[in-house]
């Protein structure tokens, strides 16, 4: 996966996926990185999961 999707909070790595229309944090453990991509070693992710990569906030 692209490294931009991975967040680190309080020393734990996580990504966000869309589950039943709602964002859900998923803790992961990463392995090797190529600089723009990272290997996911552990975590409750499945092929086809929709990951959230950013949020657009409308300007007022």
Coordinates of N, CA, C and O in Angstrom, one line a residue:
X1 N 0.9 -1.2 0.0 CA 0.0 0.0 0.0 C 0.9 1.2 0.0 O 2.1 1.1 0.3
X2 N 0.3 2.3 -0.4 CA 1.1 3.6 -0.4 C 1.3 4.0 1.1 O 0.4 3.9 1.9
X3 N 2.5 4.6 1.3 CA 2.8 5.0 2.7 C 2.0 6.1 3.2 O 1.8 6.3 4.4
X4 N 1.4 6.9 2.2 CA 0.5 8.0 2.6 C -0.7 7.6 3.4 O -1.3 8.4 4.1
X5 N -1.1 6.3 3.2 CA -2.3 5.8 3.9 C -2.1 5.5 5.4 O -3.0 5.3 6.1
X6 N -0.8 5.3 5.8 CA -0.5 4.9 7.1 C -0.3 6.1 8.0 O 0.5 7.0 7.7
X7 N -0.9 6.1 9.2 CA -0.8 7.1 10.2 C -0.2 6.5 11.4 O -0.4 5.3 11.7
X8 N 0.6 7.2 12.2 CA 1.2 6.7 13.4 C 0.6 7.6 14.5 O 0.7 8.8 14.5
X9 N -0.1 7.0 15.5 CA -0.7 7.7 16.6 C -0.3 6.9 17.9 O -0.5 5.8 18.0
X10 N 0.3 7.7 18.8 CA 0.8 7.1 20.1 C 1.6 5.9 19.9 O 1.5 4.9 20.6
X11 N 2.5 5.9 18.8 CA 3.4 4.8 18.6 C 2.7 3.6 17.8 O 3.4 2.6 17.6
X12 N 1.4 3.7 17.5 CA 0.8 2.6 16.8 C 0.5 3.0 15.4 O 0.0 4.2 15.2
X13 N 0.7 2.1 14.4 CA 0.4 2.4 13.1 C -1.0 2.0 12.7 O -1.5 1.0 13.2
X14 N -1.7 2.8 11.9 CA -3.1 2.5 11.6 C -3.4 3.1 10.2 O -2.8 4.0 9.7
X15 N -4.4 2.5 9.6 CA -5.0 3.0 8.4 C -6.5 3.1 8.7 O -7.0 2.6 9.7
X16 N -7.2 3.8 7.8 CA -8.7 4.0 7.9 C -9.3 3.3 6.8 O -8.9 3.5 5.6
X17 N -10.4 2.5 7.0 CA -11.1 1.9 6.0 C -12.6 2.3 6.1 O -13.0 2.7 7.2
X18 N -13.3 2.2 5.0 CA -14.7 2.5 5.0 C -15.5 1.1 5.2 O -15.3 0.2 4.4
X19 N -16.2 1.1 6.3 CA -17.0 -0.1 6.6 C -18.4 0.2 6.8 O -18.7 1.0 7.8
X20 N -19.3 -0.3 6.0 CA -20.7 0.1 6.1 C -21.0 1.6 6.0 O -21.8 2.1 6.8
X21 N -20.2 2.3 5.2 CA -20.3 3.7 5.1 C -19.7 4.6 6.2 O -19.8 5.8 6.2
X22 N -19.0 3.9 7.1 CA -18.4 4.7 8.2 C -16.9 4.4 8.3 O -16.5 3.3 8.0
X23 N -16.1 5.4 8.7 CA -14.7 5.2 8.8 C -14.4 4.3 10.0 O -15.0 4.5 11.1
X24 N -13.4 3.5 9.8 CA -13.0 2.5 10.9 C -11.5 2.5 11.0 O -10.9 2.2 9.9
X25 N -10.9 2.7 12.1 CA -9.4 2.6 12.3 C -9.1 1.2 12.3 O -9.7 0.4 13.0
X26 N -8.0 0.8 11.7 CA -7.4 -0.6 11.7 C -6.0 -0.5 12.1 O -5.2 0.1 11.3
X27 N -5.6 -1.1 13.2 CA -4.2 -1.2 13.6 C -3.5 -2.1 12.7 O -4.0 -3.2 12.4
X28 N -2.2 -1.7 12.3 CA -1.4 -2.6 11.4 C 0.0 -2.6 11.9 O 0.4 -1.8 12.7
X29 N 0.8 -3.5 11.4 CA 2.2 -3.6 11.6 C 2.8 -3.6 10.2 O 2.4 -4.4 9.4
X30 N 3.8 -2.7 10.0 CA 4.4 -2.6 8.6 C 5.8 -3.2 8.6 O 6.4 -3.4 9.6
X31 N 6.2 -3.6 7.4 CA 7.5 -4.1 7.2 C 8.3 -3.2 6.4 O 8.4 -2.0 6.7
X32 N 8.9 -3.7 5.3 CA 9.8 -2.9 4.4 C 9.1 -1.8 3.7 O 7.9 -2.0 3.4
X33 N 9.8 -0.8 3.4 CA 9.3 0.4 2.7 C 10.2 0.7 1.5 O 11.4 0.6 1.6
X34 N 9.6 1.1 0.4 CA 10.4 1.5 -0.8 C 10.4 3.1 -0.8 O 10.9 3.6 -1.8
X35 N 9.9 3.7 0.1 CA 9.9 5.2 0.1 C 8.5 5.7 -0.1 O 8.0 6.6 0.5
X36 N 7.8 5.1 -1.1 CA 6.4 5.5 -1.4 C 5.4 4.4 -1.1 O 4.2 4.7 -1.0
X37 N 5.9 3.2 -1.0 CA 5.0 2.0 -0.7 C 5.5 1.3 0.5 O 6.7 1.3 0.8
X38 N 4.6 0.7 1.3 CA 5.0 0.0 2.5 C 4.3 -1.4 2.5 O 3.2 -1.6 2.1
X39 N 5.0 -2.4 3.1 CA 4.5 -3.7 3.2 C 3.7 -3.8 4.5 O 4.2 -3.3 5.6
X40 N 2.5 -4.4 4.5 CA 1.7 -4.6 5.7 C 1.9 -6.0 6.1 O 1.6 -7.0 5.4
X41 N 2.4 -6.2 7.3 CA 2.7 -7.6 7.9 C 1.5 -8.1 8.7 O 1.3 -9.3 8.7
X42 N 0.9 -7.2 9.4 CA -0.2 -7.7 10.3 C -1.3 -6.6 10.3 O -1.1 -5.4 10.0
X43 N -2.6 -7.1 10.5 CA -3.7 -6.2 10.6 C -4.9 -6.8 10.0 O -4.8 -7.8 9.2
X44 N -6.1 -6.3 10.4 CA -7.4 -6.9 10.0 C -7.8 -6.3 8.7 O -8.8 -5.6 8.6
X45 N -7.0 -6.5 7.6 CA -7.3 -5.9 6.3 C -7.5 -7.1 5.4 O -6.9 -8.1 5.5
X46 N -8.4 -6.9 4.4 CA -8.7 -7.9 3.4 C -8.6 -7.3 2.0 O -8.8 -6.1 1.9
X47 N -8.3 -8.2 1.0 CA -8.3 -7.7 -0.3 C -9.7 -7.1 -0.7 O -10.7 -7.7 -0.3
X48 N -9.7 -6.0 -1.3 CA -11.0 -5.3 -1.6 C -11.4 -4.3 -0.6 O -12.4 -3.5 -0.9
X49 N -10.8 -4.2 0.6 CA -11.2 -3.2 1.6 C -11.0 -1.8 1.0 O -10.0 -1.6 0.3
X50 N -11.9 -0.9 1.2 CA -11.8 0.5 0.7 C -11.1 1.3 1.8 O -11.6 1.5 2.9
X51 N -9.9 1.7 1.5 CA -9.1 2.6 2.4 C -9.3 4.0 2.2 O -9.4 4.5 1.0
X52 N -9.4 4.8 3.2 CA -9.6 6.2 3.2 C -8.2 6.9 3.1 O -7.3 6.6 3.9
X53 N -8.0 7.7 2.1 CA -6.7 8.3 1.9 C -6.6 9.8 2.2 O -5.6 10.4 2.3
X54 N -7.8 10.4 2.3 CA -7.8 11.8 2.6 C -9.3 12.3 2.8 O -10.2 11.6 2.5
X55 N -9.4 13.4 3.3 CA -10.7 14.0 3.6 C -10.8 15.4 3.0 O -9.9 16.2 3.2
X56 N -11.8 15.7 2.2 CA -12.0 17.0 1.7 C -12.9 17.8 2.6 O -14.0 17.3 2.9
X57 N -12.5 19.0 3.0 CA -13.3 19.9 3.8 C -13.7 21.1 2.9 O -12.8 21.8 2.4
X58 N -15.0 21.3 2.8 CA -15.4 22.4 1.9 C -14.9 23.8 2.5 O -15.0 23.9 3.7
X59 N -14.5 24.7 1.7 CA -14.1 26.0 2.1 C -15.4 26.8 2.4 O -16.4 26.7 1.7
X60 N -15.3 27.6 3.4 CA -16.5 28.5 3.7 C -16.3 29.9 3.2 O -15.3 30.4 3.0

